[in-house]
């Protein structure tokens, strides 16, 4: 029976995957990931009904996305799932201005997405490579793209445009915003909790190796810290975050860096890694006794606190603060320090609940609800595939053909 949805979420250092039954409740059949692709890769699969969990090394040497995909394909084959997959959903980081809902990834669409690779140089090419690998493995399945930029497309126009000549704006040099699938998932969880109000004036902190904040009102994006590219906004694991454009001009004109050298510097050698000189991993920095490590953590928290103030101004206040993704879910110290930075907005964390990682970590006297909600971009992709008109049309055509 061809009734399952496979979701693939490829990144610069990992490949996450999940298989759902293709009906409204999206029952989970399988979930796992290949992590640390560039350094001691590891395969993990969650235990599920009738299937034991897996946690094993894939060797000490770096692997590429092809090798990571082969490991995932092996797991799917062992679980007798390959023949059940009728649709494959892909997280695509950049959808540009044209793709604001789930789309069938035919050759015309793929060609348009390839043109956006320079705007997301770390992610887009990997995302499209995974599409090619999945098409080869599962030729019977529809390949459907869901876009991180789509969630932010409803923002006010003033939140999108830069003060550049209008002709440049019209060619697509605007703020797109990213991590939209993560924010869409959080918005759905907030609607489950609060109803249509969805937490009211909310700031969501997606804090992982890539990090951003999103201001949403009643579950809709109002403003976000990432803009034209995934470089903007917060300090990240290896990415610089917001940077005076004059620094880029200086690096080009005075330091004579090439375009490729600049990409490597800003995307791969900056952020927590660049400031600390030790690591881009928050766990390593928190456990270190080096002053440079402490300064990197301080800068991470400072910039988040400053951006929370900016987004609260865009919202006209704050009712709910949500932490999600790797650091947001698993670093109580970071949550505590961000809470202190936002105390002027009425944020007050309960020390014990925060240390335990409870869902609600705010204290009874806090004027702002503070929540920890696990990220689930894979479920967001599957959900988008079910509700999207374009994806529904593609599925109808598939059923008619069969």
PDB file of C-alpha atoms in Angstrom, residues 71-333:
ATOM      1  CA  UNK A  71      22.441   5.284   5.507  1.00  0.00           C
ATOM      2  CA  UNK A  72      18.861   6.609   5.652  1.00  0.00           C
ATOM      3  CA  UNK A  73      17.848   4.536   2.618  1.00  0.00           C
ATOM      4  CA  UNK A  74      19.204   1.423   4.320  1.00  0.00           C
ATOM      5  CA  UNK A  75      17.093   2.093   7.418  1.00  0.00           C
ATOM      6  CA  UNK A  76      13.968   2.597   5.287  1.00  0.00           C
ATOM      7  CA  UNK A  77      14.645  -0.624   3.401  1.00  0.00           C
ATOM      8  CA  UNK A  78      15.214  -2.591   6.610  1.00  0.00           C
ATOM      9  CA  UNK A  79      11.865  -1.305   7.881  1.00  0.00           C
ATOM     10  CA  UNK A  80      10.056  -2.332   4.695  1.00  0.00           C
ATOM     11  CA  UNK A  81       8.983   1.270   4.185  1.00  0.00           C
ATOM     12  CA  UNK A  82      10.351   2.082   0.732  1.00  0.00           C
ATOM     13  CA  UNK A  83       7.404   0.503  -1.076  1.00  0.00           C
ATOM     14  CA  UNK A  84       4.898   2.418   1.070  1.00  0.00           C
ATOM     15  CA  UNK A  85       6.211   5.899   0.283  1.00  0.00           C
ATOM     16  CA  UNK A  86       4.029   7.762  -2.209  1.00  0.00           C
ATOM     17  CA  UNK A  87       5.161  11.290  -1.345  1.00  0.00           C
ATOM     18  CA  UNK A  88       8.513  12.677  -0.248  1.00  0.00           C
ATOM     19  CA  UNK A  89       8.482  16.057   1.466  1.00  0.00           C
ATOM     20  CA  UNK A  90      11.634  18.147   1.432  1.00  0.00           C
ATOM     21  CA  UNK A  91      12.558  21.086   3.616  1.00  0.00           C
ATOM     22  CA  UNK A  92      13.900  23.672   1.152  1.00  0.00           C
ATOM     23  CA  UNK A  93      15.573  26.612   2.870  1.00  0.00           C
ATOM     24  CA  UNK A  94      14.951  29.280   0.212  1.00  0.00           C
ATOM     25  CA  UNK A  95      11.777  29.636  -1.810  1.00  0.00           C
ATOM     26  CA  UNK A  96      12.385  33.206  -2.939  1.00  0.00           C
ATOM     27  CA  UNK A  97       9.357  35.338  -3.764  1.00  0.00           C
ATOM     28  CA  UNK A  98       7.582  32.765  -5.906  1.00  0.00           C
ATOM     29  CA  UNK A  99       7.167  29.755  -3.630  1.00  0.00           C
ATOM     30  CA  UNK A 100       4.950  30.448  -0.630  1.00  0.00           C
ATOM     31  CA  UNK A 101       3.321  27.033  -0.220  1.00  0.00           C
ATOM     32  CA  UNK A 102       4.236  23.390  -0.774  1.00  0.00           C
ATOM     33  CA  UNK A 103       5.034  22.735  -4.433  1.00  0.00           C
ATOM     34  CA  UNK A 104       5.573  19.719  -6.654  1.00  0.00           C
ATOM     35  CA  UNK A 105       9.296  19.641  -7.436  1.00  0.00           C
ATOM     36  CA  UNK A 106       9.177  19.239 -11.193  1.00  0.00           C
ATOM     37  CA  UNK A 107      12.126  20.266 -13.368  1.00  0.00           C
ATOM     38  CA  UNK A 108      10.811  23.789 -13.915  1.00  0.00           C
ATOM     39  CA  UNK A 109      10.481  24.389 -10.174  1.00  0.00           C
ATOM     40  CA  UNK A 110      13.881  22.859  -9.469  1.00  0.00           C
ATOM     41  CA  UNK A 111      15.523  25.138 -12.032  1.00  0.00           C
ATOM     42  CA  UNK A 112      14.028  28.191 -10.293  1.00  0.00           C
ATOM     43  CA  UNK A 113      15.275  26.938  -6.931  1.00  0.00           C
ATOM     44  CA  UNK A 114      18.791  26.398  -8.285  1.00  0.00           C
ATOM     45  CA  UNK A 115      18.918  30.103  -9.111  1.00  0.00           C
ATOM     46  CA  UNK A 116      18.571  30.834  -5.382  1.00  0.00           C
ATOM     47  CA  UNK A 117      21.660  28.852  -4.347  1.00  0.00           C
ATOM     48  CA  UNK A 118      23.821  31.957  -3.987  1.00  0.00           C
ATOM     49  CA  UNK A 119      21.323  33.357  -1.441  1.00  0.00           C
ATOM     50  CA  UNK A 120      21.639  30.256   0.781  1.00  0.00           C
ATOM     51  CA  UNK A 121      25.024  28.802  -0.195  1.00  0.00           C
ATOM     52  CA  UNK A 122      25.331  26.331   2.690  1.00  0.00           C
ATOM     53  CA  UNK A 123      21.820  24.886   2.496  1.00  0.00           C
ATOM     54  CA  UNK A 124      20.135  25.201  -0.892  1.00  0.00           C
ATOM     55  CA  UNK A 125      22.481  23.004  -2.905  1.00  0.00           C
ATOM     56  CA  UNK A 126      22.298  20.297  -0.222  1.00  0.00           C
ATOM     57  CA  UNK A 127      18.490  20.466  -0.184  1.00  0.00           C
ATOM     58  CA  UNK A 128      18.350  20.032  -3.952  1.00  0.00           C
ATOM     59  CA  UNK A 129      20.913  17.234  -3.880  1.00  0.00           C
ATOM     60  CA  UNK A 130      18.672  15.348  -1.458  1.00  0.00           C
ATOM     61  CA  UNK A 131      15.755  15.833  -3.866  1.00  0.00           C
ATOM     62  CA  UNK A 132      17.830  14.250  -6.648  1.00  0.00           C
ATOM     63  CA  UNK A 133      18.853  11.317  -4.439  1.00  0.00           C
ATOM     64  CA  UNK A 134      15.269  10.720  -3.301  1.00  0.00           C
ATOM     65  CA  UNK A 135      13.989  10.857  -6.878  1.00  0.00           C
ATOM     66  CA  UNK A 136      16.474   8.168  -7.851  1.00  0.00           C
ATOM     67  CA  UNK A 137      15.662   5.955  -4.858  1.00  0.00           C
ATOM     68  CA  UNK A 138      11.882   6.416  -5.065  1.00  0.00           C
ATOM     69  CA  UNK A 139      10.948   7.051  -8.708  1.00  0.00           C
ATOM     70  CA  UNK A 140       7.307   6.179  -7.954  1.00  0.00           C
ATOM     71  CA  UNK A 141       6.955   8.946  -5.353  1.00  0.00           C
ATOM     72  CA  UNK A 142       6.029  12.583  -5.771  1.00  0.00           C
ATOM     73  CA  UNK A 143       8.770  14.962  -4.611  1.00  0.00           C
ATOM     74  CA  UNK A 144       7.247  17.982  -2.843  1.00  0.00           C
ATOM     75  CA  UNK A 145       9.115  21.013  -1.528  1.00  0.00           C
ATOM     76  CA  UNK A 146       8.169  23.014   1.577  1.00  0.00           C
ATOM     77  CA  UNK A 147       9.974  26.297   2.079  1.00  0.00           C
ATOM     78  CA  UNK A 148      11.473  27.928   5.165  1.00  0.00           C
ATOM     79  CA  UNK A 149      10.801  31.372   3.707  1.00  0.00           C
ATOM     80  CA  UNK A 150       7.089  30.782   3.048  1.00  0.00           C
ATOM     81  CA  UNK A 151       5.868  31.341   6.628  1.00  0.00           C
ATOM     82  CA  UNK A 152       7.241  34.890   6.617  1.00  0.00           C
ATOM     83  CA  UNK A 153       5.648  35.910   3.315  1.00  0.00           C
ATOM     84  CA  UNK A 154       2.640  37.415   5.088  1.00  0.00           C
ATOM     85  CA  UNK A 155       4.718  39.978   7.000  1.00  0.00           C
ATOM     86  CA  UNK A 156       3.939  43.656   6.392  1.00  0.00           C
ATOM     87  CA  UNK A 157       5.782  45.108   3.406  1.00  0.00           C
ATOM     88  CA  UNK A 158       7.783  47.446   5.642  1.00  0.00           C
ATOM     89  CA  UNK A 159       9.217  44.393   7.419  1.00  0.00           C
ATOM     90  CA  UNK A 160      10.533  43.060   4.104  1.00  0.00           C
ATOM     91  CA  UNK A 161      12.102  45.956   2.230  1.00  0.00           C
ATOM     92  CA  UNK A 162      15.554  47.511   2.612  1.00  0.00           C
ATOM     93  CA  UNK A 163      16.418  51.165   2.029  1.00  0.00           C
ATOM     94  CA  UNK A 164      17.933  50.402  -1.371  1.00  0.00           C
ATOM     95  CA  UNK A 165      16.953  51.775  -4.779  1.00  0.00           C
ATOM     96  CA  UNK A 166      13.456  50.533  -5.623  1.00  0.00           C
ATOM     97  CA  UNK A 167      14.704  48.805  -8.765  1.00  0.00           C
ATOM     98  CA  UNK A 168      16.853  46.513  -6.590  1.00  0.00           C
ATOM     99  CA  UNK A 169      13.925  45.762  -4.300  1.00  0.00           C
ATOM    100  CA  UNK A 170      11.838  44.800  -7.305  1.00  0.00           C
ATOM    101  CA  UNK A 171      14.468  42.292  -8.409  1.00  0.00           C
ATOM    102  CA  UNK A 172      14.124  40.424  -5.093  1.00  0.00           C
ATOM    103  CA  UNK A 173      16.690  42.026  -2.787  1.00  0.00           C
ATOM    104  CA  UNK A 174      14.382  41.952   0.226  1.00  0.00           C
ATOM    105  CA  UNK A 175      14.137  40.288   3.622  1.00  0.00           C
ATOM    106  CA  UNK A 176      12.780  36.738   3.323  1.00  0.00           C
ATOM    107  CA  UNK A 177      13.210  35.304   6.812  1.00  0.00           C
ATOM    108  CA  UNK A 178      14.046  31.670   7.542  1.00  0.00           C
ATOM    109  CA  UNK A 179      13.324  28.820   9.977  1.00  0.00           C
ATOM    110  CA  UNK A 180       9.724  29.229   8.848  1.00  0.00           C
ATOM    111  CA  UNK A 181       8.845  25.548   9.097  1.00  0.00           C
ATOM    112  CA  UNK A 182       9.993  25.518  12.712  1.00  0.00           C
ATOM    113  CA  UNK A 183       7.947  28.641  13.451  1.00  0.00           C
ATOM    114  CA  UNK A 184       4.918  27.181  11.680  1.00  0.00           C
ATOM    115  CA  UNK A 185       5.128  24.130  13.947  1.00  0.00           C
ATOM    116  CA  UNK A 186       5.373  26.312  17.061  1.00  0.00           C
ATOM    117  CA  UNK A 187       2.394  28.391  15.900  1.00  0.00           C
ATOM    118  CA  UNK A 188       0.313  25.202  15.564  1.00  0.00           C
ATOM    119  CA  UNK A 189       1.331  24.112  19.078  1.00  0.00           C
ATOM    120  CA  UNK A 190       0.376  27.520  20.437  1.00  0.00           C
ATOM    121  CA  UNK A 191      -3.036  27.283  18.747  1.00  0.00           C
ATOM    122  CA  UNK A 192      -3.505  23.894  20.432  1.00  0.00           C
ATOM    123  CA  UNK A 193      -2.703  25.532  23.765  1.00  0.00           C
ATOM    124  CA  UNK A 194      -4.361  28.950  23.481  1.00  0.00           C
ATOM    125  CA  UNK A 195      -6.894  28.610  20.655  1.00  0.00           C
ATOM    126  CA  UNK A 196      -7.020  31.039  17.723  1.00  0.00           C
ATOM    127  CA  UNK A 197      -5.165  33.633  19.794  1.00  0.00           C
ATOM    128  CA  UNK A 198      -2.082  31.360  19.623  1.00  0.00           C
ATOM    129  CA  UNK A 199      -0.324  33.030  22.532  1.00  0.00           C
ATOM    130  CA  UNK A 200      -1.049  36.588  21.376  1.00  0.00           C
ATOM    131  CA  UNK A 201       2.074  38.700  20.992  1.00  0.00           C
ATOM    132  CA  UNK A 202       4.748  36.021  20.880  1.00  0.00           C
ATOM    133  CA  UNK A 203       8.493  35.849  20.335  1.00  0.00           C
ATOM    134  CA  UNK A 204       9.877  32.440  19.398  1.00  0.00           C
ATOM    135  CA  UNK A 205      13.595  31.809  19.867  1.00  0.00           C
ATOM    136  CA  UNK A 206      14.805  29.109  17.470  1.00  0.00           C
ATOM    137  CA  UNK A 207      18.260  28.582  18.930  1.00  0.00           C
ATOM    138  CA  UNK A 208      20.404  25.912  17.309  1.00  0.00           C
ATOM    139  CA  UNK A 209      23.542  25.927  15.178  1.00  0.00           C
ATOM    140  CA  UNK A 210      21.508  28.323  13.077  1.00  0.00           C
ATOM    141  CA  UNK A 211      19.586  30.775  15.244  1.00  0.00           C
ATOM    142  CA  UNK A 212      16.867  33.346  14.779  1.00  0.00           C
ATOM    143  CA  UNK A 213      13.930  34.981  16.514  1.00  0.00           C
ATOM    144  CA  UNK A 214      10.431  35.476  15.139  1.00  0.00           C
ATOM    145  CA  UNK A 215       7.780  37.894  16.372  1.00  0.00           C
ATOM    146  CA  UNK A 216       4.312  36.530  15.691  1.00  0.00           C
ATOM    147  CA  UNK A 217       0.860  37.796  16.534  1.00  0.00           C
ATOM    148  CA  UNK A 218      -1.934  35.237  16.757  1.00  0.00           C
ATOM    149  CA  UNK A 219       0.377  32.747  15.066  1.00  0.00           C
ATOM    150  CA  UNK A 220       1.338  34.901  12.059  1.00  0.00           C
ATOM    151  CA  UNK A 221       4.837  36.214  11.391  1.00  0.00           C
ATOM    152  CA  UNK A 222       5.254  39.945  12.003  1.00  0.00           C
ATOM    153  CA  UNK A 223       9.045  40.327  12.041  1.00  0.00           C
ATOM    154  CA  UNK A 224      12.123  38.107  12.193  1.00  0.00           C
ATOM    155  CA  UNK A 225      15.860  38.507  12.686  1.00  0.00           C
ATOM    156  CA  UNK A 226      17.055  36.715   9.540  1.00  0.00           C
ATOM    157  CA  UNK A 227      16.613  38.690   6.349  1.00  0.00           C
ATOM    158  CA  UNK A 228      17.925  38.301   2.795  1.00  0.00           C
ATOM    159  CA  UNK A 229      20.140  35.405   3.829  1.00  0.00           C
ATOM    160  CA  UNK A 230      20.707  33.006   6.705  1.00  0.00           C
ATOM    161  CA  UNK A 231      23.650  35.160   7.820  1.00  0.00           C
ATOM    162  CA  UNK A 232      21.569  37.953   9.343  1.00  0.00           C
ATOM    163  CA  UNK A 233      20.504  38.548  12.919  1.00  0.00           C
ATOM    164  CA  UNK A 234      21.796  36.550  15.884  1.00  0.00           C
ATOM    165  CA  UNK A 235      25.259  35.155  16.527  1.00  0.00           C
ATOM    166  CA  UNK A 236      25.202  31.508  15.416  1.00  0.00           C
ATOM    167  CA  UNK A 237      27.445  28.482  15.683  1.00  0.00           C
ATOM    168  CA  UNK A 238      29.734  29.479  12.802  1.00  0.00           C
ATOM    169  CA  UNK A 239      27.792  32.353  11.200  1.00  0.00           C
ATOM    170  CA  UNK A 240      28.424  35.971  12.098  1.00  0.00           C
ATOM    171  CA  UNK A 241      24.873  37.296  12.382  1.00  0.00           C
ATOM    172  CA  UNK A 242      24.149  40.992  11.806  1.00  0.00           C
ATOM    173  CA  UNK A 243      27.230  42.814  10.529  1.00  0.00           C
ATOM    174  CA  UNK A 244      27.868  46.387   9.435  1.00  0.00           C
ATOM    175  CA  UNK A 245      27.976  46.285   5.596  1.00  0.00           C
ATOM    176  CA  UNK A 246      31.051  48.490   5.889  1.00  0.00           C
ATOM    177  CA  UNK A 247      32.924  45.517   7.330  1.00  0.00           C
ATOM    178  CA  UNK A 248      32.170  43.538   4.171  1.00  0.00           C
ATOM    179  CA  UNK A 249      33.338  46.451   2.005  1.00  0.00           C
ATOM    180  CA  UNK A 250      36.537  46.665   4.054  1.00  0.00           C
ATOM    181  CA  UNK A 251      37.194  42.947   3.679  1.00  0.00           C
ATOM    182  CA  UNK A 252      36.685  43.170  -0.075  1.00  0.00           C
ATOM    183  CA  UNK A 253      38.539  46.418  -0.754  1.00  0.00           C
ATOM    184  CA  UNK A 254      41.290  46.551   1.874  1.00  0.00           C
ATOM    185  CA  UNK A 255      41.856  42.912   2.822  1.00  0.00           C
ATOM    186  CA  UNK A 256      41.295  41.794  -0.796  1.00  0.00           C
ATOM    187  CA  UNK A 257      39.237  38.750   0.167  1.00  0.00           C
ATOM    188  CA  UNK A 258      37.684  36.911  -2.757  1.00  0.00           C
ATOM    189  CA  UNK A 259      33.983  36.122  -2.860  1.00  0.00           C
ATOM    190  CA  UNK A 260      34.639  32.502  -1.921  1.00  0.00           C
ATOM    191  CA  UNK A 261      36.900  33.519   0.962  1.00  0.00           C
ATOM    192  CA  UNK A 262      34.218  35.877   2.224  1.00  0.00           C
ATOM    193  CA  UNK A 263      31.571  33.147   2.115  1.00  0.00           C
ATOM    194  CA  UNK A 264      33.838  30.792   4.084  1.00  0.00           C
ATOM    195  CA  UNK A 265      34.658  33.483   6.659  1.00  0.00           C
ATOM    196  CA  UNK A 266      31.096  34.644   7.322  1.00  0.00           C
ATOM    197  CA  UNK A 267      29.333  31.279   7.127  1.00  0.00           C
ATOM    198  CA  UNK A 268      31.898  28.818   8.477  1.00  0.00           C
ATOM    199  CA  UNK A 269      34.566  30.601  10.568  1.00  0.00           C
ATOM    200  CA  UNK A 270      32.626  33.235  12.500  1.00  0.00           C
ATOM    201  CA  UNK A 271      29.920  33.137  15.175  1.00  0.00           C
ATOM    202  CA  UNK A 272      30.583  31.255  18.401  1.00  0.00           C
ATOM    203  CA  UNK A 273      33.510  29.460  16.774  1.00  0.00           C
ATOM    204  CA  UNK A 274      35.119  32.683  15.613  1.00  0.00           C
ATOM    205  CA  UNK A 275      34.693  34.572  18.903  1.00  0.00           C
ATOM    206  CA  UNK A 276      35.811  31.704  21.120  1.00  0.00           C
ATOM    207  CA  UNK A 277      38.468  30.230  18.874  1.00  0.00           C
ATOM    208  CA  UNK A 278      37.466  26.924  20.461  1.00  0.00           C
ATOM    209  CA  UNK A 279      34.154  25.612  19.168  1.00  0.00           C
ATOM    210  CA  UNK A 280      30.794  26.537  17.697  1.00  0.00           C
ATOM    211  CA  UNK A 281      29.061  24.055  20.022  1.00  0.00           C
ATOM    212  CA  UNK A 282      27.295  25.749  22.932  1.00  0.00           C
ATOM    213  CA  UNK A 283      27.772  22.687  25.176  1.00  0.00           C
ATOM    214  CA  UNK A 284      31.530  22.853  24.725  1.00  0.00           C
ATOM    215  CA  UNK A 285      31.619  26.584  25.426  1.00  0.00           C
ATOM    216  CA  UNK A 286      29.494  26.379  28.564  1.00  0.00           C
ATOM    217  CA  UNK A 287      31.734  23.660  30.008  1.00  0.00           C
ATOM    218  CA  UNK A 288      34.957  25.502  29.115  1.00  0.00           C
ATOM    219  CA  UNK A 289      36.902  27.623  31.614  1.00  0.00           C
ATOM    220  CA  UNK A 290      38.447  29.759  28.849  1.00  0.00           C
ATOM    221  CA  UNK A 291      37.644  33.485  28.913  1.00  0.00           C
ATOM    222  CA  UNK A 292      37.089  33.539  25.160  1.00  0.00           C
ATOM    223  CA  UNK A 293      34.453  30.808  25.510  1.00  0.00           C
ATOM    224  CA  UNK A 294      32.635  32.826  28.176  1.00  0.00           C
ATOM    225  CA  UNK A 295      32.756  35.912  25.967  1.00  0.00           C
ATOM    226  CA  UNK A 296      31.219  33.986  23.056  1.00  0.00           C
ATOM    227  CA  UNK A 297      28.319  32.876  25.272  1.00  0.00           C
ATOM    228  CA  UNK A 298      27.957  36.430  26.613  1.00  0.00           C
ATOM    229  CA  UNK A 299      27.739  37.822  23.073  1.00  0.00           C
ATOM    230  CA  UNK A 300      25.185  35.181  22.057  1.00  0.00           C
ATOM    231  CA  UNK A 301      22.919  36.114  24.981  1.00  0.00           C
ATOM    232  CA  UNK A 302      23.471  39.869  24.600  1.00  0.00           C
ATOM    233  CA  UNK A 303      22.443  39.892  20.965  1.00  0.00           C
ATOM    234  CA  UNK A 304      19.355  37.792  21.685  1.00  0.00           C
ATOM    235  CA  UNK A 305      18.341  40.137  24.502  1.00  0.00           C
ATOM    236  CA  UNK A 306      18.766  43.157  22.265  1.00  0.00           C
ATOM    237  CA  UNK A 307      16.752  41.595  19.426  1.00  0.00           C
ATOM    238  CA  UNK A 308      13.955  40.558  21.806  1.00  0.00           C
ATOM    239  CA  UNK A 309      13.606  44.239  22.658  1.00  0.00           C
ATOM    240  CA  UNK A 310      13.382  45.131  18.976  1.00  0.00           C
ATOM    241  CA  UNK A 311      10.771  42.480  18.240  1.00  0.00           C
ATOM    242  CA  UNK A 312       8.731  43.386  21.322  1.00  0.00           C
ATOM    243  CA  UNK A 313       8.617  46.932  19.960  1.00  0.00           C
ATOM    244  CA  UNK A 314       7.339  45.603  16.616  1.00  0.00           C
ATOM    245  CA  UNK A 315       4.620  43.682  18.482  1.00  0.00           C
ATOM    246  CA  UNK A 316       3.741  46.483  20.888  1.00  0.00           C
ATOM    247  CA  UNK A 317       4.400  44.250  23.910  1.00  0.00           C
ATOM    248  CA  UNK A 318       4.955  40.617  24.800  1.00  0.00           C
ATOM    249  CA  UNK A 319       2.576  37.910  26.022  1.00  0.00           C
ATOM    250  CA  UNK A 320       4.499  34.707  25.293  1.00  0.00           C
ATOM    251  CA  UNK A 321       8.149  33.727  24.866  1.00  0.00           C
ATOM    252  CA  UNK A 322       9.001  30.308  23.399  1.00  0.00           C
ATOM    253  CA  UNK A 323      12.346  28.513  23.285  1.00  0.00           C
ATOM    254  CA  UNK A 324      12.922  25.799  20.683  1.00  0.00           C
ATOM    255  CA  UNK A 325      15.680  23.902  18.778  1.00  0.00           C
ATOM    256  CA  UNK A 326      18.885  22.392  20.185  1.00  0.00           C
ATOM    257  CA  UNK A 327      20.123  25.208  22.438  1.00  0.00           C
ATOM    258  CA  UNK A 328      16.655  26.540  23.203  1.00  0.00           C
ATOM    259  CA  UNK A 329      15.450  23.130  24.375  1.00  0.00           C
ATOM    260  CA  UNK A 330      18.575  21.843  26.111  1.00  0.00           C
ATOM    261  CA  UNK A 331      20.525  24.760  27.624  1.00  0.00           C
ATOM    262  CA  UNK A 332      18.836  25.933  30.858  1.00  0.00           C
ATOM    263  CA  UNK A 333      21.694  28.362  31.535  1.00  0.00           C
TER     264      UNK A 333
END
